[in-house]
JSON list of C-alpha atoms and ligand atoms in Angstrom, two decimals:
[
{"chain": "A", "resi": 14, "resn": "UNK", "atom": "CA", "xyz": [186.39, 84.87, -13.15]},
{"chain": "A", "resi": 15, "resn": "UNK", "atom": "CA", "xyz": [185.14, 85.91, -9.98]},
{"chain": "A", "resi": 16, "resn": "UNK", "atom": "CA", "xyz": [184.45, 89.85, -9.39]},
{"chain": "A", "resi": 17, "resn": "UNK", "atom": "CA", "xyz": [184.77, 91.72, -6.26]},
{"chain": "A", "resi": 18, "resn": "UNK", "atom": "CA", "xyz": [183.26, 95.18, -5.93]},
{"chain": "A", "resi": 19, "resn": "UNK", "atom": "CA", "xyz": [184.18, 98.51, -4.12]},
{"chain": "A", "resi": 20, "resn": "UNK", "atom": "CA", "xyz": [181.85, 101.93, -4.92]},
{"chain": "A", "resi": 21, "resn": "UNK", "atom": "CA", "xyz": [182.22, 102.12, -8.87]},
{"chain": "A", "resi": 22, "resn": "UNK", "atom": "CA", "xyz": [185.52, 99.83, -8.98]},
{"chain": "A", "resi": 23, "resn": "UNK", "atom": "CA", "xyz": [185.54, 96.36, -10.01]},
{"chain": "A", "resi": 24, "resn": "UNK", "atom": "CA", "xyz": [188.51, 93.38, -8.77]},
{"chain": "A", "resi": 25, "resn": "UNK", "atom": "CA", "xyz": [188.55, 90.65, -11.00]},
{"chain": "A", "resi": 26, "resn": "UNK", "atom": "CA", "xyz": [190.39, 87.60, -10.49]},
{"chain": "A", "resi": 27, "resn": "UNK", "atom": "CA", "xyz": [190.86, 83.98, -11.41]},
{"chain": "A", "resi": 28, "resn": "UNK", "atom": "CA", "xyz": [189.61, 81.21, -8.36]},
{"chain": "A", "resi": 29, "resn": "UNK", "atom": "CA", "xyz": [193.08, 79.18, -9.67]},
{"chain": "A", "resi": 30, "resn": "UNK", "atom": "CA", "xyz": [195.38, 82.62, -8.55]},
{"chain": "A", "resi": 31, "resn": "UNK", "atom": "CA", "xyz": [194.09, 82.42, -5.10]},
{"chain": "A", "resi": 32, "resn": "UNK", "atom": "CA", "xyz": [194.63, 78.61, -5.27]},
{"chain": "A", "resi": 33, "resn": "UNK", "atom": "CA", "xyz": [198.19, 78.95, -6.58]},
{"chain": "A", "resi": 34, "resn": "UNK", "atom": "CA", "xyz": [198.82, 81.21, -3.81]},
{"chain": "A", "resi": 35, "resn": "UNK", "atom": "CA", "xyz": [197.35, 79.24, -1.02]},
{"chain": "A", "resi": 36, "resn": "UNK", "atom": "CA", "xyz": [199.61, 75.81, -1.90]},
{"chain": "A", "resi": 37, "resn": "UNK", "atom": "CA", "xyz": [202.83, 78.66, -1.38]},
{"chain": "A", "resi": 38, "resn": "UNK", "atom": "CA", "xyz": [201.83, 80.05, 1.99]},
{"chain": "A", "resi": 39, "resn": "UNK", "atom": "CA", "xyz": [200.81, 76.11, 3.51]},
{"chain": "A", "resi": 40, "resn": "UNK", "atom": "CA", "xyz": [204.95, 75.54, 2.48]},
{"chain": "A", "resi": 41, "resn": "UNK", "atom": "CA", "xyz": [205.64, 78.68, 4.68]},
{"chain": "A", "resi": 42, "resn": "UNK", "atom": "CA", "xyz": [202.88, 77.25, 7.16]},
{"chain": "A", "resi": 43, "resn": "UNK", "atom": "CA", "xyz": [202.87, 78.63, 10.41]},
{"chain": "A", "resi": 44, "resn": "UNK", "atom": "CA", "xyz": [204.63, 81.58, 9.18]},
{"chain": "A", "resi": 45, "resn": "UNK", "atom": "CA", "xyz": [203.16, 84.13, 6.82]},
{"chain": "A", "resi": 46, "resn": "UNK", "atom": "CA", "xyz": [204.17, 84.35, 3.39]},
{"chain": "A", "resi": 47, "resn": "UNK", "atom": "CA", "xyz": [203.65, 86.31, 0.69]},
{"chain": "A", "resi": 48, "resn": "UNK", "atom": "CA", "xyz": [204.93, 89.06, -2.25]},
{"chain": "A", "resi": 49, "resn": "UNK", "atom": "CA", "xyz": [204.02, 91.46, -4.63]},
{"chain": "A", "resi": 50, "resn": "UNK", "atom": "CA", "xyz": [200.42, 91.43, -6.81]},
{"chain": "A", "resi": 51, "resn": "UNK", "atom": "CA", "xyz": [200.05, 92.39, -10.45]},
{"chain": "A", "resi": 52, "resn": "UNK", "atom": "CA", "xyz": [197.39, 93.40, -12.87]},
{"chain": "A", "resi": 53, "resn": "UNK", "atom": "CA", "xyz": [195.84, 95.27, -15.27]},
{"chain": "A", "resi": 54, "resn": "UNK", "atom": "CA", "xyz": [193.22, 98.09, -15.64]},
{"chain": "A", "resi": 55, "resn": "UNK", "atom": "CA", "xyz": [190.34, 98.14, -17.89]},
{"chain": "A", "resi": 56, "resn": "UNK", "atom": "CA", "xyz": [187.59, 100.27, -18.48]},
{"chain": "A", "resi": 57, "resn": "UNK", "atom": "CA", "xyz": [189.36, 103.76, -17.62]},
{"chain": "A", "resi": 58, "resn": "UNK", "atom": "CA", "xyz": [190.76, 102.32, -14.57]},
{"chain": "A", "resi": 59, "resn": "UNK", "atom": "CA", "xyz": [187.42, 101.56, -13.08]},
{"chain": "A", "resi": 60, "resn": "UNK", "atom": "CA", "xyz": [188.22, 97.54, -13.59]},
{"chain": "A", "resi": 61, "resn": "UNK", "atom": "CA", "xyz": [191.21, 95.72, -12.75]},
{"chain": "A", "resi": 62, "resn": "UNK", "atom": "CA", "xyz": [192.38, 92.14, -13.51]},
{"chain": "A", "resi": 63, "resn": "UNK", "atom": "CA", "xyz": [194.72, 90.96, -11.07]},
{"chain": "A", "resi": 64, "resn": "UNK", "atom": "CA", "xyz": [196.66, 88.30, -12.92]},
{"chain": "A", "resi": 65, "resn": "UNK", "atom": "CA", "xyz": [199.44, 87.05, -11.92]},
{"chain": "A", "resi": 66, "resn": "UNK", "atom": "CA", "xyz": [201.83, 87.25, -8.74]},
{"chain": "A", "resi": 67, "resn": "UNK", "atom": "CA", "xyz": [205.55, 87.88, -7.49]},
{"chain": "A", "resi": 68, "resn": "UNK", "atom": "CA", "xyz": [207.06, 85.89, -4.70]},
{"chain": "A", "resi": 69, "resn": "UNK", "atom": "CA", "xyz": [209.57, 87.77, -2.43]},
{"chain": "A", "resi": 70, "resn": "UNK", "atom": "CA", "xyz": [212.84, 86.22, -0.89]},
{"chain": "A", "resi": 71, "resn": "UNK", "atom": "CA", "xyz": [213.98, 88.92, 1.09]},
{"chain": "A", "resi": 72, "resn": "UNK", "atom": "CA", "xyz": [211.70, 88.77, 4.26]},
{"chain": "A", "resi": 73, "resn": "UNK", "atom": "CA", "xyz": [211.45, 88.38, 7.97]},
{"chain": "A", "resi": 74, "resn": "UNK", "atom": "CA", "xyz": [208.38, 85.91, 8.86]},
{"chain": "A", "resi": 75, "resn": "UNK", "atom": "CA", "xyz": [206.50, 84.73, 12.09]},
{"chain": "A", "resi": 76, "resn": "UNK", "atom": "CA", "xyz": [203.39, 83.57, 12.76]},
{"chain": "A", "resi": 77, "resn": "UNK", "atom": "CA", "xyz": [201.78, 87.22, 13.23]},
{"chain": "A", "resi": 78, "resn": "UNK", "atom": "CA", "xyz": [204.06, 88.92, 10.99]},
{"chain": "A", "resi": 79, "resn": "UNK", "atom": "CA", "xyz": [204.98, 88.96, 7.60]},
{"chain": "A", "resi": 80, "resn": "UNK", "atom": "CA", "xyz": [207.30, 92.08, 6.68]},
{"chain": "A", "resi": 81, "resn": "UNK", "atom": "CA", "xyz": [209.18, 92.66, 3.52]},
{"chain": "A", "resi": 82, "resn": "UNK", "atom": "CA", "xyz": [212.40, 94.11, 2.44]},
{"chain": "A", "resi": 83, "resn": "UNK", "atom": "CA", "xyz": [210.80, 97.81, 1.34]},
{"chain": "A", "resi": 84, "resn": "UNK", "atom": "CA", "xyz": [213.04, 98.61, -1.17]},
{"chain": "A", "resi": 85, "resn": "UNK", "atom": "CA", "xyz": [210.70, 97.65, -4.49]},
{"chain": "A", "resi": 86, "resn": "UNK", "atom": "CA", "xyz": [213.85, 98.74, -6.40]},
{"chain": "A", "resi": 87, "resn": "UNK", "atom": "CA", "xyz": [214.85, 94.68, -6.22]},
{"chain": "A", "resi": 88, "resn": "UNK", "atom": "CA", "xyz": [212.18, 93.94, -8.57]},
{"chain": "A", "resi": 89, "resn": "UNK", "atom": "CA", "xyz": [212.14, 95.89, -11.75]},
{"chain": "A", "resi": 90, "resn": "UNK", "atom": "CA", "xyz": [208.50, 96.23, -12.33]},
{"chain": "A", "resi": 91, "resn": "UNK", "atom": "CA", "xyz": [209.33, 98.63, -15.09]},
{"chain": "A", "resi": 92, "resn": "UNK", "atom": "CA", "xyz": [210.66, 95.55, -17.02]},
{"chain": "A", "resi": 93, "resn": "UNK", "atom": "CA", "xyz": [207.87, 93.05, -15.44]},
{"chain": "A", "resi": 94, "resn": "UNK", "atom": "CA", "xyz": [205.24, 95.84, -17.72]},
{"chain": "A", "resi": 95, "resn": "UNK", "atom": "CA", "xyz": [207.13, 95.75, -20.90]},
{"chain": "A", "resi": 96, "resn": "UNK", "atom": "CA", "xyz": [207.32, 92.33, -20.86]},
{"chain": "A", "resi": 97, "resn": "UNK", "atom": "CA", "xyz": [204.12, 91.46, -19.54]},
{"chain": "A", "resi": 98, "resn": "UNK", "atom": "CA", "xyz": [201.62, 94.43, -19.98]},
{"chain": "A", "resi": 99, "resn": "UNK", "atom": "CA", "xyz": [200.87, 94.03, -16.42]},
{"chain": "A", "resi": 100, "resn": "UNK", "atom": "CA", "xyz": [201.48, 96.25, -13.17]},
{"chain": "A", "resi": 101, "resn": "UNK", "atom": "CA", "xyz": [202.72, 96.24, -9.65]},
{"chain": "A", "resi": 102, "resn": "UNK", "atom": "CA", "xyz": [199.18, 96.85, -8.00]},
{"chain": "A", "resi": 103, "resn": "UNK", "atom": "CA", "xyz": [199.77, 95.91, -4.29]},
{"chain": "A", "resi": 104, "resn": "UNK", "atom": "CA", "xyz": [200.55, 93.15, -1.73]},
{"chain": "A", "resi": 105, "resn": "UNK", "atom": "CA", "xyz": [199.64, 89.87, -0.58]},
{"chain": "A", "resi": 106, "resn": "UNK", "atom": "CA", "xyz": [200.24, 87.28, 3.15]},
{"chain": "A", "resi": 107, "resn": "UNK", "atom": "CA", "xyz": [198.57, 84.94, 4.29]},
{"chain": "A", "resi": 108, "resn": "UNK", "atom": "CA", "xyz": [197.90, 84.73, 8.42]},
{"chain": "A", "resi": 109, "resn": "UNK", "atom": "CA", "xyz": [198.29, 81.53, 9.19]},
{"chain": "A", "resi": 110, "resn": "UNK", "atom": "CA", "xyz": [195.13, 80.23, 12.00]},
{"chain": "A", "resi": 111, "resn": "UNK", "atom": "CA", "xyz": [194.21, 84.08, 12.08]},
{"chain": "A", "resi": 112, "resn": "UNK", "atom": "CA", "xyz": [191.54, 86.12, 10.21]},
{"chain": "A", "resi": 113, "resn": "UNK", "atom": "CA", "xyz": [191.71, 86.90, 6.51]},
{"chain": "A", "resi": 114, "resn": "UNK", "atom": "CA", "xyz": [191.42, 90.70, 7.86]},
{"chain": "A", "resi": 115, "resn": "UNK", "atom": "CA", "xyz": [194.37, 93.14, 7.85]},
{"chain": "A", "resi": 116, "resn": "UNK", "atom": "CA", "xyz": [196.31, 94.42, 11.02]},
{"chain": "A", "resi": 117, "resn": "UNK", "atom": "CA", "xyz": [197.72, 97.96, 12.42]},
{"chain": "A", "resi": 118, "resn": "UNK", "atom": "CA", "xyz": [201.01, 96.63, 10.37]},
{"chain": "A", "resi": 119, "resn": "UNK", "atom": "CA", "xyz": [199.60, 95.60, 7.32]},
{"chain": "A", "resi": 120, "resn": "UNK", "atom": "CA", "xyz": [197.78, 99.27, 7.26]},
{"chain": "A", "resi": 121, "resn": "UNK", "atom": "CA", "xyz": [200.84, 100.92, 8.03]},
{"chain": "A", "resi": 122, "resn": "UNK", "atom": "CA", "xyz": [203.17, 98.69, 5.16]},
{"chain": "A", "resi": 123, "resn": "UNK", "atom": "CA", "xyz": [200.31, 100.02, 3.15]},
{"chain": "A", "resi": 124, "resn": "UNK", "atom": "CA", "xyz": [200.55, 103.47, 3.55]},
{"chain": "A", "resi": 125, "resn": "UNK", "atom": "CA", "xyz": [204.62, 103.18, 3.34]},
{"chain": "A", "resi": 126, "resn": "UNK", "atom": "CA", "xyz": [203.65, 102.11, -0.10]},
{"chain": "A", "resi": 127, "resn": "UNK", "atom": "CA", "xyz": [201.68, 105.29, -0.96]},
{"chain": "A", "resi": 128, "resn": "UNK", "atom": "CA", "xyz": [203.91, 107.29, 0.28]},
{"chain": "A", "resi": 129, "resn": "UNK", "atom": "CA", "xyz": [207.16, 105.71, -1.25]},
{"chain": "A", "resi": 130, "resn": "UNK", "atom": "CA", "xyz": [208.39, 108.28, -4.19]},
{"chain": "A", "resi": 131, "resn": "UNK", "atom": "CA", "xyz": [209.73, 105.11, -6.32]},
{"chain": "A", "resi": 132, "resn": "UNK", "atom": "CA", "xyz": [206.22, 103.63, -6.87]},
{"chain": "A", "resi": 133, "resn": "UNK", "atom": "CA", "xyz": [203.30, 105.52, -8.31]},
{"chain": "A", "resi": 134, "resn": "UNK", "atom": "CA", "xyz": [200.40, 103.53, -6.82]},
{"chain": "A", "resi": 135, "resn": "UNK", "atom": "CA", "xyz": [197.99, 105.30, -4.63]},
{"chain": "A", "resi": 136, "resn": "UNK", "atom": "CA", "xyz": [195.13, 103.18, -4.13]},
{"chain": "A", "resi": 137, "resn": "UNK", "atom": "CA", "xyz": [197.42, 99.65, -3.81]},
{"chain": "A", "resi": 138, "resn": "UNK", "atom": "CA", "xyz": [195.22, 96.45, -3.32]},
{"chain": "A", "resi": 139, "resn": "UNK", "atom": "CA", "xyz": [195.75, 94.21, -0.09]},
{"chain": "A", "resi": 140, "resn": "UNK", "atom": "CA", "xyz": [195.21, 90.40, -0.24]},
{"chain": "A", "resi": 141, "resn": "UNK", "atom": "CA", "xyz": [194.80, 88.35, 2.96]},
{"chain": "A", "resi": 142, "resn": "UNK", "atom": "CA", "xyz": [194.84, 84.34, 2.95]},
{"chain": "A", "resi": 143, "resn": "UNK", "atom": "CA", "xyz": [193.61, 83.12, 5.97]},
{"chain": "A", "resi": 144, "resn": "UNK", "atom": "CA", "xyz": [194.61, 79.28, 6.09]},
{"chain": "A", "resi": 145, "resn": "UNK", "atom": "CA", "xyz": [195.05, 76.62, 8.53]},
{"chain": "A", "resi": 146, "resn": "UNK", "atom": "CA", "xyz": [198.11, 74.17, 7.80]},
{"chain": "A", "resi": 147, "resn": "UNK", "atom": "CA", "xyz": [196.24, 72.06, 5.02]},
{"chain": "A", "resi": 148, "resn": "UNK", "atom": "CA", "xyz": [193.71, 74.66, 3.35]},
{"chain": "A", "resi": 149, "resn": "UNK", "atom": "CA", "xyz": [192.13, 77.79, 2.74]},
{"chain": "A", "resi": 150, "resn": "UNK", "atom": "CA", "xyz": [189.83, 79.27, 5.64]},
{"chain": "A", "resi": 151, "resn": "UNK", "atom": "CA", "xyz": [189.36, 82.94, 4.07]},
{"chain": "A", "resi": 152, "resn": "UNK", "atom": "CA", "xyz": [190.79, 85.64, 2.05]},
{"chain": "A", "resi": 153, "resn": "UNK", "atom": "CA", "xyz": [189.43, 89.09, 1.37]},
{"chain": "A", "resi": 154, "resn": "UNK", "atom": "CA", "xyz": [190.82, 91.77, -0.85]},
{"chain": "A", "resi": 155, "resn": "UNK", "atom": "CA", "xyz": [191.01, 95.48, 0.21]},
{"chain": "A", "resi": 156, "resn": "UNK", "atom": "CA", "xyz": [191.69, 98.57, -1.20]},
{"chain": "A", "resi": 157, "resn": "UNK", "atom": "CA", "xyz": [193.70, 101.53, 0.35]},
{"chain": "A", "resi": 158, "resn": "UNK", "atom": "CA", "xyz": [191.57, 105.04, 0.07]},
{"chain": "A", "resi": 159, "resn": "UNK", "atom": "CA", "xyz": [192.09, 107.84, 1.76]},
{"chain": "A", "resi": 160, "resn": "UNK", "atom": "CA", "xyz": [194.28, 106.03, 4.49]},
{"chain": "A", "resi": 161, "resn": "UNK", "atom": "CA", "xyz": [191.86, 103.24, 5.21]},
{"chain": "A", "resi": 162, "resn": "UNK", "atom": "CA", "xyz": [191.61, 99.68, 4.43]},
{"chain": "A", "resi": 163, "resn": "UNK", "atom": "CA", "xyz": [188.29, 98.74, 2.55]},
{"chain": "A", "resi": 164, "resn": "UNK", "atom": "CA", "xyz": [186.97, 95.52, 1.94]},
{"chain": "A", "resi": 165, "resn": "UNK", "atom": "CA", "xyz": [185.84, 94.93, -1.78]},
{"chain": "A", "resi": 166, "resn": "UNK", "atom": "CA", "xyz": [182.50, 93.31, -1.17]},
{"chain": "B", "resi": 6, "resn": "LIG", "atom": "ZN1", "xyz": [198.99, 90.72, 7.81]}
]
């Protein structure tokens, strides 16, 4: 398990998830690829286990760009936590031959989620995959507070 910190908050996550994700987004290679992320809290919310993943299929993709369909109604994440235990925590893409760090869109898609009434998720965790067209180069996780990006360290 590898964990990632950010002030008093903890991101833990499996070195195979990350792996699993990474053999997707070389298919999609050059464009970007990517879905939904889900986990689970611990600790009085002050750890969270991100454990599995969601693919999405309705999408528009380029090399620079990776944009979903917004409307989260498509997947029932309601159902996904009865079944499962585990929540719809945030996003992932990869940027193909580009850094594992976030742009002006991926900010904005992140405060769209925030401020979408359907989901209650306020700080919503960002993954970035940087790869090339065989492997992983990079990937950071962030966390959106207060309207900013943050790297967990
Ligand atoms: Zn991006």
């Amino acid at each position: 398990m590898i964990v990632k910190k950010y002030k008093n908050l903890q991101l833990c996550f499996k070195r195979q998830l990350v792996e699993k994700m990474t053999r997707i987004t070389i298919h999609h290679y050059p464009n970007e690829y990517g879905g939904f992320l889900l986990g689970c809290y611990a600790d009085d919310f002050t750890r969270l286990y991100i454990k599995d993943f969601l693919l999405v299929d309705k999408y528009t993709s380029s090399s620079v760009e990776f944009r979903r369909e917004l409307n989260l109604k498509i997947h029932n994440f309601e159902n996904i936590f009865q079944e499962t235990g585990l929540y719809y925590i945030g996003e992932w893409h990869s940027h193909p031959n580009a850094s594992a760090w976030y742009s002006l869109t991926d900010l904005q898609a992140m405060n769209d989620i925030v401020s979408c009434d359907t989901v209650q998720l306020y700080n919503p965790v960002l993954l970035i995959l940087s790869i090339s067209s065989n492997k992983l180069l990079d990937f950071n996780f962030f966390i959106f507070d207060n309207g900013r990006l943050v790297v967990y360290e």
